[in-house]
């Protein structure tokens, strides 16, 4: 395990993307969002993605320095085409449009299509919450068949994230952000590179056998080599049996079919689609009841007697706050295999050995 200081990691990852044809601003933006995912404990959406992003860029799946296009624009609704730009570049534009429309109308919807991997969806809920807005996000990843629907063993769904953000007065927002699979694909990637192991039964093989071995998803691989989910014989399982599988299906239809990205399919170019809804609580909550009731109910949930062996009952966002404080103070831990893969990618795009050494100082 190697531990990297936050600012060192941002600087280093920024240099990788600067050497991969991104502008300095875009490179810094990608690096900051990826590192922030690690800060919050979502290592699956953090800097482990650097080799994947660079590989996608070389394949032409992601296009650097894109300016998204607004193809539909009404007072309360927009459709934004990301033109396969980096998600960290095009998604903030789409979210900002949603925020501005919501502040004028009290309610807004934005369909984002053809975005590169948009990272941790919670970032976009936090962006809206910082402006005092509730947001709901349905996401799919076209071209990314990873998850078996309930009762099946074949890949038919993406990990289809779902996210809700709720602002708080003078406090961190409540953000619920999860893949509709037992684990996100990035967690399989983390596990395959020497990180946290997968939960028992997270994967299902072609014969119906439950597994937590990443080889079921990726097939054969070397420690610091690429991972290809099309090479494995099995799939990730949907969480919550038929309920999680059903929510994933809805994410495919709203985040994929409705946005124009398309529900996932093996013959589609990789892209994220996101259907997001924004609500201004000040317009709905004329009696200023909302925030006080959130406080009352949050305290009520946290005061639940925990089961044996559990420290306390948590609400969405509690683990992230704890991890962010700890990693901001102590640095971001990365498994050796993960760091080796990032360093190899940095060398491939021309980052100097001096910069590589500087990152670990």
mmCIF file of C-alpha atoms in Angstrom:
data_model
loop_
_atom_site.group_PDB
_atom_site.id
_atom_site.type_symbol
_atom_site.label_atom_id
_atom_site.label_comp_id
_atom_site.label_asym_id
_atom_site.label_seq_id
_atom_site.Cartn_x
_atom_site.Cartn_y
_atom_site.Cartn_z
ATOM 1 C CA UNK A 1 0.000 0.000 0.000
ATOM 2 C CA UNK A 2 1.187 3.496 -0.865
ATOM 3 C CA UNK A 3 -0.275 6.670 0.651
ATOM 4 C CA UNK A 4 -0.302 9.861 -1.425
ATOM 5 C CA UNK A 5 -0.941 13.385 -0.164
ATOM 6 C CA UNK A 6 -4.119 14.845 -1.622
ATOM 7 C CA UNK A 7 -2.531 17.775 -3.424
ATOM 8 C CA UNK A 8 0.310 15.589 -4.734
ATOM 9 C CA UNK A 9 -2.217 13.154 -6.187
ATOM 10 C CA UNK A 10 -4.221 15.911 -7.868
ATOM 11 C CA UNK A 11 -1.055 17.398 -9.363
ATOM 12 C CA UNK A 12 0.196 14.054 -10.609
ATOM 13 C CA UNK A 13 -3.090 12.913 -12.151
ATOM 14 C CA UNK A 14 -3.493 16.343 -13.720
ATOM 15 C CA UNK A 15 -0.113 15.914 -15.382
ATOM 16 C CA UNK A 16 -1.171 12.525 -16.773
ATOM 17 C CA UNK A 17 -4.188 14.039 -18.513
ATOM 18 C CA UNK A 18 -2.212 17.087 -19.676
ATOM 19 C CA UNK A 19 0.056 14.605 -21.445
ATOM 20 C CA UNK A 20 -3.021 12.939 -22.931
ATOM 21 C CA UNK A 21 -4.233 15.964 -24.925
ATOM 22 C CA UNK A 22 -6.503 17.550 -22.291
ATOM 23 C CA UNK A 23 -6.176 21.279 -21.689
ATOM 24 C CA UNK A 24 -4.635 22.288 -18.347
ATOM 25 C CA UNK A 25 -8.082 23.246 -17.022
ATOM 26 C CA UNK A 26 -9.667 19.962 -18.070
ATOM 27 C CA UNK A 27 -6.754 17.918 -16.742
ATOM 28 C CA UNK A 28 -6.968 19.638 -13.371
ATOM 29 C CA UNK A 29 -10.742 19.195 -13.275
ATOM 30 C CA UNK A 30 -10.567 15.454 -13.995
ATOM 31 C CA UNK A 31 -7.814 14.999 -11.418
ATOM 32 C CA UNK A 32 -9.744 16.910 -8.751
ATOM 33 C CA UNK A 33 -12.986 14.987 -9.230
ATOM 34 C CA UNK A 34 -11.227 11.605 -9.280
ATOM 35 C CA UNK A 35 -9.240 12.441 -6.154
ATOM 36 C CA UNK A 36 -12.400 13.701 -4.438
ATOM 37 C CA UNK A 37 -13.977 10.296 -5.027
ATOM 38 C CA UNK A 38 -11.040 8.705 -3.210
ATOM 39 C CA UNK A 39 -11.348 11.285 -0.439
ATOM 40 C CA UNK A 40 -14.930 10.232 0.222
ATOM 41 C CA UNK A 41 -14.012 6.534 0.244
ATOM 42 C CA UNK A 42 -15.404 5.781 -3.224
ATOM 43 C CA UNK A 43 -12.122 4.353 -4.513
ATOM 44 C CA UNK A 44 -14.013 2.602 -7.317
ATOM 45 C CA UNK A 45 -14.632 6.008 -8.932
ATOM 46 C CA UNK A 46 -11.284 7.537 -8.006
ATOM 47 C CA UNK A 47 -7.814 7.562 -9.512
ATOM 48 C CA UNK A 48 -7.999 3.844 -10.233
ATOM 49 C CA UNK A 49 -9.886 5.084 -13.297
ATOM 50 C CA UNK A 50 -6.829 6.871 -14.731
ATOM 51 C CA UNK A 51 -5.597 3.904 -16.837
ATOM 52 C CA UNK A 52 -9.164 3.232 -17.997
ATOM 53 C CA UNK A 53 -9.783 6.838 -19.032
ATOM 54 C CA UNK A 54 -6.510 7.053 -20.935
ATOM 55 C CA UNK A 55 -7.235 3.764 -22.675
ATOM 56 C CA UNK A 56 -10.709 4.996 -23.660
ATOM 57 C CA UNK A 57 -9.205 8.227 -24.982
ATOM 58 C CA UNK A 58 -6.743 6.280 -27.130
ATOM 59 C CA UNK A 59 -9.634 4.160 -28.438
ATOM 60 C CA UNK A 60 -11.600 7.286 -29.319
ATOM 61 C CA UNK A 61 -14.385 6.492 -26.847
ATOM 62 C CA UNK A 62 -13.664 9.753 -24.980
ATOM 63 C CA UNK A 63 -12.785 13.020 -26.733
ATOM 64 C CA UNK A 64 -10.760 15.630 -24.810
ATOM 65 C CA UNK A 65 -11.764 19.290 -24.486
ATOM 66 C CA UNK A 66 -15.345 18.966 -25.709
ATOM 67 C CA UNK A 67 -17.926 21.737 -25.404
ATOM 68 C CA UNK A 68 -21.368 20.223 -24.755
ATOM 69 C CA UNK A 69 -24.262 21.233 -26.989
ATOM 70 C CA UNK A 70 -27.728 22.208 -25.721
ATOM 71 C CA UNK A 71 -30.051 20.593 -28.267
ATOM 72 C CA UNK A 72 -33.362 21.279 -26.477
ATOM 73 C CA UNK A 73 -33.907 24.370 -24.345
ATOM 74 C CA UNK A 74 -37.193 25.307 -22.669
ATOM 75 C CA UNK A 75 -37.791 27.313 -19.479
ATOM 76 C CA UNK A 76 -37.817 24.167 -17.342
ATOM 77 C CA UNK A 77 -36.140 21.472 -19.445
ATOM 78 C CA UNK A 78 -32.951 20.971 -21.404
ATOM 79 C CA UNK A 79 -31.291 18.199 -23.357
ATOM 80 C CA UNK A 80 -27.506 18.416 -23.367
ATOM 81 C CA UNK A 81 -25.285 16.390 -25.706
ATOM 82 C CA UNK A 82 -21.853 15.795 -24.177
ATOM 83 C CA UNK A 83 -20.401 14.738 -27.543
ATOM 84 C CA UNK A 84 -18.412 12.028 -25.742
ATOM 85 C CA UNK A 85 -16.331 14.526 -23.805
ATOM 86 C CA UNK A 86 -14.936 13.716 -20.382
ATOM 87 C CA UNK A 87 -17.782 13.513 -17.893
ATOM 88 C CA UNK A 88 -15.905 15.821 -15.538
ATOM 89 C CA UNK A 89 -16.064 18.485 -18.264
ATOM 90 C CA UNK A 90 -19.570 18.101 -19.712
ATOM 91 C CA UNK A 91 -21.559 17.091 -16.628
ATOM 92 C CA UNK A 92 -20.930 20.294 -14.618
ATOM 93 C CA UNK A 93 -22.306 22.247 -17.590
ATOM 94 C CA UNK A 94 -25.487 20.155 -17.643
ATOM 95 C CA UNK A 95 -25.929 20.415 -13.865
ATOM 96 C CA UNK A 96 -25.405 24.182 -13.936
ATOM 97 C CA UNK A 97 -28.152 24.469 -16.563
ATOM 98 C CA UNK A 98 -30.466 22.452 -14.298
ATOM 99 C CA UNK A 99 -29.636 24.649 -11.312
ATOM 100 C CA UNK A 100 -30.287 27.882 -13.205
ATOM 101 C CA UNK A 101 -33.587 26.666 -14.642
ATOM 102 C CA UNK A 102 -34.739 25.347 -11.274
ATOM 103 C CA UNK A 103 -34.011 28.647 -9.556
ATOM 104 C CA UNK A 104 -36.234 30.396 -12.095
ATOM 105 C CA UNK A 105 -39.063 27.847 -12.323
ATOM 106 C CA UNK A 106 -38.881 25.951 -9.027
ATOM 107 C CA UNK A 107 -38.594 22.673 -10.918
ATOM 108 C CA UNK A 108 -36.342 21.578 -13.781
ATOM 109 C CA UNK A 109 -35.242 18.505 -15.702
ATOM 110 C CA UNK A 110 -32.042 17.994 -17.681
ATOM 111 C CA UNK A 111 -31.250 15.056 -19.920
ATOM 112 C CA UNK A 112 -27.519 14.575 -20.465
ATOM 113 C CA UNK A 113 -26.570 12.217 -23.264
ATOM 114 C CA UNK A 114 -23.322 10.960 -24.731
ATOM 115 C CA UNK A 115 -21.123 11.861 -21.763
ATOM 116 C CA UNK A 116 -17.846 10.201 -21.000
ATOM 117 C CA UNK A 117 -17.699 8.457 -17.630
ATOM 118 C CA UNK A 118 -19.207 11.062 -15.326
ATOM 119 C CA UNK A 119 -17.520 9.764 -12.189
ATOM 120 C CA UNK A 120 -19.129 9.759 -8.762
ATOM 121 C CA UNK A 121 -22.752 10.792 -9.296
ATOM 122 C CA UNK A 122 -22.789 12.186 -5.759
ATOM 123 C CA UNK A 123 -20.576 15.042 -6.987
ATOM 124 C CA UNK A 124 -23.454 16.344 -9.080
ATOM 125 C CA UNK A 125 -25.991 15.982 -6.284
ATOM 126 C CA UNK A 126 -23.600 17.898 -4.017
ATOM 127 C CA UNK A 127 -23.247 20.609 -6.661
ATOM 128 C CA UNK A 128 -27.026 21.103 -6.712
ATOM 129 C CA UNK A 129 -27.316 20.884 -2.920
ATOM 130 C CA UNK A 130 -24.705 23.636 -2.554
ATOM 131 C CA UNK A 131 -27.229 25.852 -4.359
ATOM 132 C CA UNK A 132 -30.019 24.773 -1.993
ATOM 133 C CA UNK A 133 -31.672 22.354 -4.433
ATOM 134 C CA UNK A 134 -32.916 18.783 -4.144
ATOM 135 C CA UNK A 135 -31.837 16.622 -7.080
ATOM 136 C CA UNK A 136 -32.630 13.116 -8.335
ATOM 137 C CA UNK A 137 -30.404 11.356 -10.862
ATOM 138 C CA UNK A 138 -31.000 8.260 -13.008
ATOM 139 C CA UNK A 139 -27.856 7.103 -14.821
ATOM 140 C CA UNK A 140 -26.890 4.428 -17.301
ATOM 141 C CA UNK A 141 -23.709 3.470 -19.134
ATOM 142 C CA UNK A 142 -24.426 2.569 -22.742
ATOM 143 C CA UNK A 143 -22.119 -0.083 -24.127
ATOM 144 C CA UNK A 144 -21.341 -1.375 -20.627
ATOM 145 C CA UNK A 145 -23.002 -4.749 -20.090
ATOM 146 C CA UNK A 146 -22.012 -5.801 -16.575
ATOM 147 C CA UNK A 147 -24.989 -6.877 -14.484
ATOM 148 C CA UNK A 148 -27.310 -9.856 -14.635
ATOM 149 C CA UNK A 149 -30.978 -9.017 -14.013
ATOM 150 C CA UNK A 150 -32.704 -10.856 -11.160
ATOM 151 C CA UNK A 151 -33.148 -14.509 -12.011
ATOM 152 C CA UNK A 152 -30.532 -14.464 -14.805
ATOM 153 C CA UNK A 153 -26.826 -15.172 -15.240
ATOM 154 C CA UNK A 154 -26.067 -13.107 -18.382
ATOM 155 C CA UNK A 155 -24.990 -9.460 -18.545
ATOM 156 C CA UNK A 156 -27.956 -7.329 -19.615
ATOM 157 C CA UNK A 157 -27.703 -4.160 -17.465
ATOM 158 C CA UNK A 158 -25.087 -1.536 -16.707
ATOM 159 C CA UNK A 159 -24.454 -0.838 -13.025
ATOM 160 C CA UNK A 160 -27.108 1.881 -13.508
ATOM 161 C CA UNK A 161 -26.412 4.337 -10.660
ATOM 162 C CA UNK A 162 -29.194 6.133 -8.774
ATOM 163 C CA UNK A 163 -28.613 9.215 -6.656
ATOM 164 C CA UNK A 164 -30.591 11.708 -4.556
ATOM 165 C CA UNK A 165 -29.196 14.864 -2.961
ATOM 166 C CA UNK A 166 -30.950 16.875 -0.240
ATOM 167 C CA UNK A 167 -29.553 20.219 0.963
ATOM 168 C CA UNK A 168 -29.250 21.117 4.658
ATOM 169 C CA UNK A 169 -29.088 24.553 6.221
ATOM 170 C CA UNK A 170 -25.593 25.045 7.628
ATOM 171 C CA UNK A 171 -24.729 21.336 7.318
ATOM 172 C CA UNK A 172 -23.443 18.891 4.751
ATOM 173 C CA UNK A 173 -26.157 17.633 2.398
ATOM 174 C CA UNK A 174 -27.682 14.188 2.606
ATOM 175 C CA UNK A 175 -26.559 12.283 -0.483
ATOM 176 C CA UNK A 176 -27.713 8.791 -1.363
ATOM 177 C CA UNK A 177 -25.572 7.473 -4.211
ATOM 178 C CA UNK A 178 -25.328 3.836 -5.233
ATOM 179 C CA UNK A 179 -25.007 1.450 -8.121
ATOM 180 C CA UNK A 180 -28.068 -0.744 -8.535
ATOM 181 C CA UNK A 181 -25.749 -3.763 -8.578
ATOM 182 C CA UNK A 182 -24.384 -5.479 -5.469
ATOM 183 C CA UNK A 183 -21.140 -3.604 -6.176
ATOM 184 C CA UNK A 184 -20.113 -1.016 -8.729
ATOM 185 C CA UNK A 185 -17.837 -2.292 -11.489
ATOM 186 C CA UNK A 186 -15.134 -0.056 -10.076
ATOM 187 C CA UNK A 187 -15.189 -2.061 -6.851
ATOM 188 C CA UNK A 188 -14.475 -5.184 -8.905
ATOM 189 C CA UNK A 189 -11.590 -3.244 -10.438
ATOM 190 C CA UNK A 190 -10.342 -2.270 -6.962
ATOM 191 C CA UNK A 191 -10.566 -5.870 -5.751
ATOM 192 C CA UNK A 192 -8.712 -7.123 -8.829
ATOM 193 C CA UNK A 193 -5.862 -4.708 -8.062
ATOM 194 C CA UNK A 194 -5.301 -5.813 -4.496
ATOM 195 C CA UNK A 195 -7.860 -3.571 -2.810
ATOM 196 C CA UNK A 196 -10.909 -4.351 -0.688
ATOM 197 C CA UNK A 197 -12.375 -7.779 -1.435
ATOM 198 C CA UNK A 198 -15.848 -8.176 -2.896
ATOM 199 C CA UNK A 199 -18.783 -9.215 -0.704
ATOM 200 C CA UNK A 200 -19.696 -12.901 -0.811
ATOM 201 C CA UNK A 201 -21.902 -13.672 -3.781
ATOM 202 C CA UNK A 202 -21.427 -10.305 -5.500
ATOM 203 C CA UNK A 203 -20.882 -12.069 -8.831
ATOM 204 C CA UNK A 204 -22.651 -14.908 -10.607
ATOM 205 C CA UNK A 205 -20.965 -17.244 -13.093
ATOM 206 C CA UNK A 206 -22.512 -18.668 -16.234
ATOM 207 C CA UNK A 207 -23.561 -21.846 -14.427
ATOM 208 C CA UNK A 208 -25.329 -19.907 -11.669
ATOM 209 C CA UNK A 209 -22.536 -20.290 -9.109
ATOM 210 C CA UNK A 210 -22.190 -17.265 -6.832
ATOM 211 C CA UNK A 211 -18.668 -15.852 -6.490
ATOM 212 C CA UNK A 212 -16.578 -12.947 -5.270
ATOM 213 C CA UNK A 213 -13.592 -13.654 -7.568
ATOM 214 C CA UNK A 214 -13.017 -10.731 -10.034
ATOM 215 C CA UNK A 215 -11.834 -13.256 -12.635
ATOM 216 C CA UNK A 216 -15.496 -14.224 -13.054
ATOM 217 C CA UNK A 217 -16.111 -10.741 -14.465
ATOM 218 C CA UNK A 218 -12.774 -10.032 -16.192
ATOM 219 C CA UNK A 219 -11.371 -13.408 -17.169
ATOM 220 C CA UNK A 220 -7.563 -13.845 -17.009
ATOM 221 C CA UNK A 221 -5.469 -10.752 -16.208
ATOM 222 C CA UNK A 222 -2.034 -9.762 -14.932
ATOM 223 C CA UNK A 223 -1.595 -7.709 -11.722
ATOM 224 C CA UNK A 224 -1.011 -4.348 -13.429
ATOM 225 C CA UNK A 225 -2.517 -5.143 -16.833
ATOM 226 C CA UNK A 226 -5.866 -3.982 -18.248
ATOM 227 C CA UNK A 227 -9.233 -5.364 -17.147
ATOM 228 C CA UNK A 228 -11.889 -6.170 -19.756
ATOM 229 C CA UNK A 229 -15.336 -7.104 -18.477
ATOM 230 C CA UNK A 230 -16.226 -8.631 -21.852
ATOM 231 C CA UNK A 231 -13.674 -11.416 -21.268
ATOM 232 C CA UNK A 232 -15.250 -12.936 -18.167
ATOM 233 C CA UNK A 233 -17.797 -15.735 -18.109
ATOM 234 C CA UNK A 234 -20.008 -14.177 -15.424
ATOM 235 C CA UNK A 235 -21.707 -10.987 -14.306
ATOM 236 C CA UNK A 236 -22.246 -8.722 -11.310
ATOM 237 C CA UNK A 237 -25.533 -9.375 -9.538
ATOM 238 C CA UNK A 238 -28.269 -6.777 -9.144
ATOM 239 C CA UNK A 239 -28.735 -5.777 -5.494
ATOM 240 C CA UNK A 240 -31.938 -6.413 -3.579
ATOM 241 C CA UNK A 241 -33.184 -9.222 -5.796
ATOM 242 C CA UNK A 242 -36.122 -8.090 -7.968
ATOM 243 C CA UNK A 243 -36.237 -4.601 -6.398
ATOM 244 C CA UNK A 244 -32.695 -3.576 -7.319
ATOM 245 C CA UNK A 245 -33.040 -5.231 -10.702
ATOM 246 C CA UNK A 246 -36.234 -3.272 -11.324
ATOM 247 C CA UNK A 247 -34.635 0.041 -10.323
ATOM 248 C CA UNK A 248 -31.703 -0.697 -12.648
ATOM 249 C CA UNK A 249 -34.176 -1.316 -15.461
ATOM 250 C CA UNK A 250 -35.787 2.078 -14.826
ATOM 251 C CA UNK A 251 -32.352 3.778 -14.808
ATOM 252 C CA UNK A 252 -31.687 2.218 -18.211
ATOM 253 C CA UNK A 253 -34.988 3.530 -19.570
ATOM 254 C CA UNK A 254 -34.738 7.043 -18.100
ATOM 255 C CA UNK A 255 -30.968 7.607 -18.109
ATOM 256 C CA UNK A 256 -30.499 5.748 -21.374
ATOM 257 C CA UNK A 257 -33.562 5.524 -23.594
ATOM 258 C CA UNK A 258 -35.133 8.880 -22.641
ATOM 259 C CA UNK A 259 -31.908 10.923 -22.825
ATOM 260 C CA UNK A 260 -31.030 9.571 -26.261
ATOM 261 C CA UNK A 261 -27.876 7.861 -25.045
ATOM 262 C CA UNK A 262 -29.591 4.506 -25.358
ATOM 263 C CA UNK A 263 -30.107 1.743 -22.845
ATOM 264 C CA UNK A 264 -26.970 -0.337 -22.652
ATOM 265 C CA UNK A 265 -26.099 -2.774 -25.413
ATOM 266 C CA UNK A 266 -22.947 -4.571 -26.497
ATOM 267 C CA UNK A 267 -22.875 -2.756 -29.834
ATOM 268 C CA UNK A 268 -23.069 0.800 -28.439
ATOM 269 C CA UNK A 269 -20.171 3.195 -27.959
ATOM 270 C CA UNK A 270 -19.509 3.688 -24.250
ATOM 271 C CA UNK A 271 -21.255 6.742 -22.843
ATOM 272 C CA UNK A 272 -23.076 7.759 -19.696
ATOM 273 C CA UNK A 273 -26.584 9.129 -19.885
ATOM 274 C CA UNK A 274 -28.193 10.943 -16.949
ATOM 275 C CA UNK A 275 -31.772 12.085 -16.453
ATOM 276 C CA UNK A 276 -31.766 14.563 -13.577
ATOM 277 C CA UNK A 277 -34.586 16.409 -11.838
ATOM 278 C CA UNK A 278 -34.090 19.515 -9.698
ATOM 279 C CA UNK A 279 -36.509 20.859 -7.066
ATOM 280 C CA UNK A 280 -36.274 24.132 -5.153
ATOM 281 C CA UNK A 281 -37.442 23.429 -1.570
ATOM 282 C CA UNK A 282 -38.097 27.124 -0.991
ATOM 283 C CA UNK A 283 -40.863 27.014 -3.594
ATOM 284 C CA UNK A 284 -42.460 23.839 -2.210
ATOM 285 C CA UNK A 285 -41.886 24.461 1.500
ATOM 286 C CA UNK A 286 -43.591 27.793 2.106
ATOM 287 C CA UNK A 287 -43.852 27.169 5.868
ATOM 288 C CA UNK A 288 -40.112 26.402 6.356
ATOM 289 C CA UNK A 289 -40.923 22.934 7.661
ATOM 290 C CA UNK A 290 -38.528 20.886 5.549
ATOM 291 C CA UNK A 291 -35.110 21.400 7.132
ATOM 292 C CA UNK A 292 -36.333 21.127 10.703
ATOM 293 C CA UNK A 293 -38.132 17.910 9.876
ATOM 294 C CA UNK A 294 -34.974 16.539 8.262
ATOM 295 C CA UNK A 295 -33.105 17.259 11.512
ATOM 296 C CA UNK A 296 -35.770 15.610 13.651
ATOM 297 C CA UNK A 297 -35.975 12.499 11.506
ATOM 298 C CA UNK A 298 -32.214 12.178 10.990
ATOM 299 C CA UNK A 299 -31.680 12.311 14.752
ATOM 300 C CA UNK A 300 -34.467 9.759 15.196
ATOM 301 C CA UNK A 301 -32.769 7.336 12.781
ATOM 302 C CA UNK A 302 -29.308 7.785 14.290
ATOM 303 C CA UNK A 303 -30.717 7.144 17.766
ATOM 304 C CA UNK A 304 -31.811 3.636 16.761
ATOM 305 C CA UNK A 305 -30.377 0.922 18.986
ATOM 306 C CA UNK A 306 -27.687 -0.798 16.868
ATOM 307 C CA UNK A 307 -27.454 -4.538 16.389
ATOM 308 C CA UNK A 308 -24.618 -6.329 18.172
ATOM 309 C CA UNK A 309 -21.226 -5.579 16.652
ATOM 310 C CA UNK A 310 -22.353 -2.350 14.979
ATOM 311 C CA UNK A 311 -21.046 0.939 16.333
ATOM 312 C CA UNK A 312 -24.042 3.080 15.394
ATOM 313 C CA UNK A 313 -26.821 3.475 12.874
ATOM 314 C CA UNK A 314 -25.824 5.802 10.032
ATOM 315 C CA UNK A 315 -27.613 7.934 7.460
ATOM 316 C CA UNK A 316 -26.427 8.500 3.873
ATOM 317 C CA UNK A 317 -23.264 10.596 3.837
ATOM 318 C CA UNK A 318 -21.990 9.666 7.309
ATOM 319 C CA UNK A 319 -19.274 7.239 6.102
ATOM 320 C CA UNK A 320 -18.127 9.691 3.426
ATOM 321 C CA UNK A 321 -17.717 12.536 5.928
ATOM 322 C CA UNK A 322 -15.612 10.374 8.204
ATOM 323 C CA UNK A 323 -13.409 9.099 5.383
ATOM 324 C CA UNK A 324 -12.975 12.559 3.856
ATOM 325 C CA UNK A 325 -11.704 13.979 7.156
ATOM 326 C CA UNK A 326 -9.328 11.064 7.711
ATOM 327 C CA UNK A 327 -7.863 11.047 4.194
ATOM 328 C CA UNK A 328 -7.567 14.813 4.008
ATOM 329 C CA UNK A 329 -5.454 14.595 7.132
ATOM 330 C CA UNK A 330 -3.432 11.456 6.379
ATOM 331 C CA UNK A 331 -3.409 11.090 2.595
ATOM 332 C CA UNK A 332 -5.081 8.685 0.191
ATOM 333 C CA UNK A 333 -4.133 4.994 0.467
ATOM 334 C CA UNK A 334 -3.757 3.108 -2.816
ATOM 335 C CA UNK A 335 -2.972 -0.602 -3.218
ATOM 336 C CA UNK A 336 0.421 -1.266 -4.802
ATOM 337 C CA UNK A 337 -1.186 -2.782 -7.921
ATOM 338 C CA UNK A 338 -3.380 0.289 -8.390
ATOM 339 C CA UNK A 339 -0.453 2.679 -8.055
ATOM 340 C CA UNK A 340 1.683 0.568 -10.409
ATOM 341 C CA UNK A 341 -1.048 0.689 -13.069
ATOM 342 C CA UNK A 342 -1.350 4.482 -12.740
ATOM 343 C CA UNK A 343 2.429 4.936 -12.914
ATOM 344 C CA UNK A 344 2.648 2.707 -16.006
ATOM 345 C CA UNK A 345 -0.032 4.839 -17.658
ATOM 346 C CA UNK A 346 1.829 8.012 -16.704
ATOM 347 C CA UNK A 347 5.013 6.683 -18.304
ATOM 348 C CA UNK A 348 3.107 5.653 -21.433
ATOM 349 C CA UNK A 349 1.868 9.213 -22.003
ATOM 350 C CA UNK A 350 5.242 10.795 -21.296
ATOM 351 C CA UNK A 351 5.151 11.915 -17.665
ATOM 352 C CA UNK A 352 8.699 12.251 -16.365
ATOM 353 C CA UNK A 353 10.274 10.039 -13.713
ATOM 354 C CA UNK A 354 10.852 13.189 -11.661
ATOM 355 C CA UNK A 355 7.099 13.849 -11.555
ATOM 356 C CA UNK A 356 6.417 10.241 -10.620
ATOM 357 C CA UNK A 357 8.876 10.435 -7.732
ATOM 358 C CA UNK A 358 7.518 13.801 -6.625
ATOM 359 C CA UNK A 359 4.014 12.369 -6.244
ATOM 360 C CA UNK A 360 5.068 10.101 -3.379
ATOM 361 C CA UNK A 361 7.063 12.722 -1.457
#
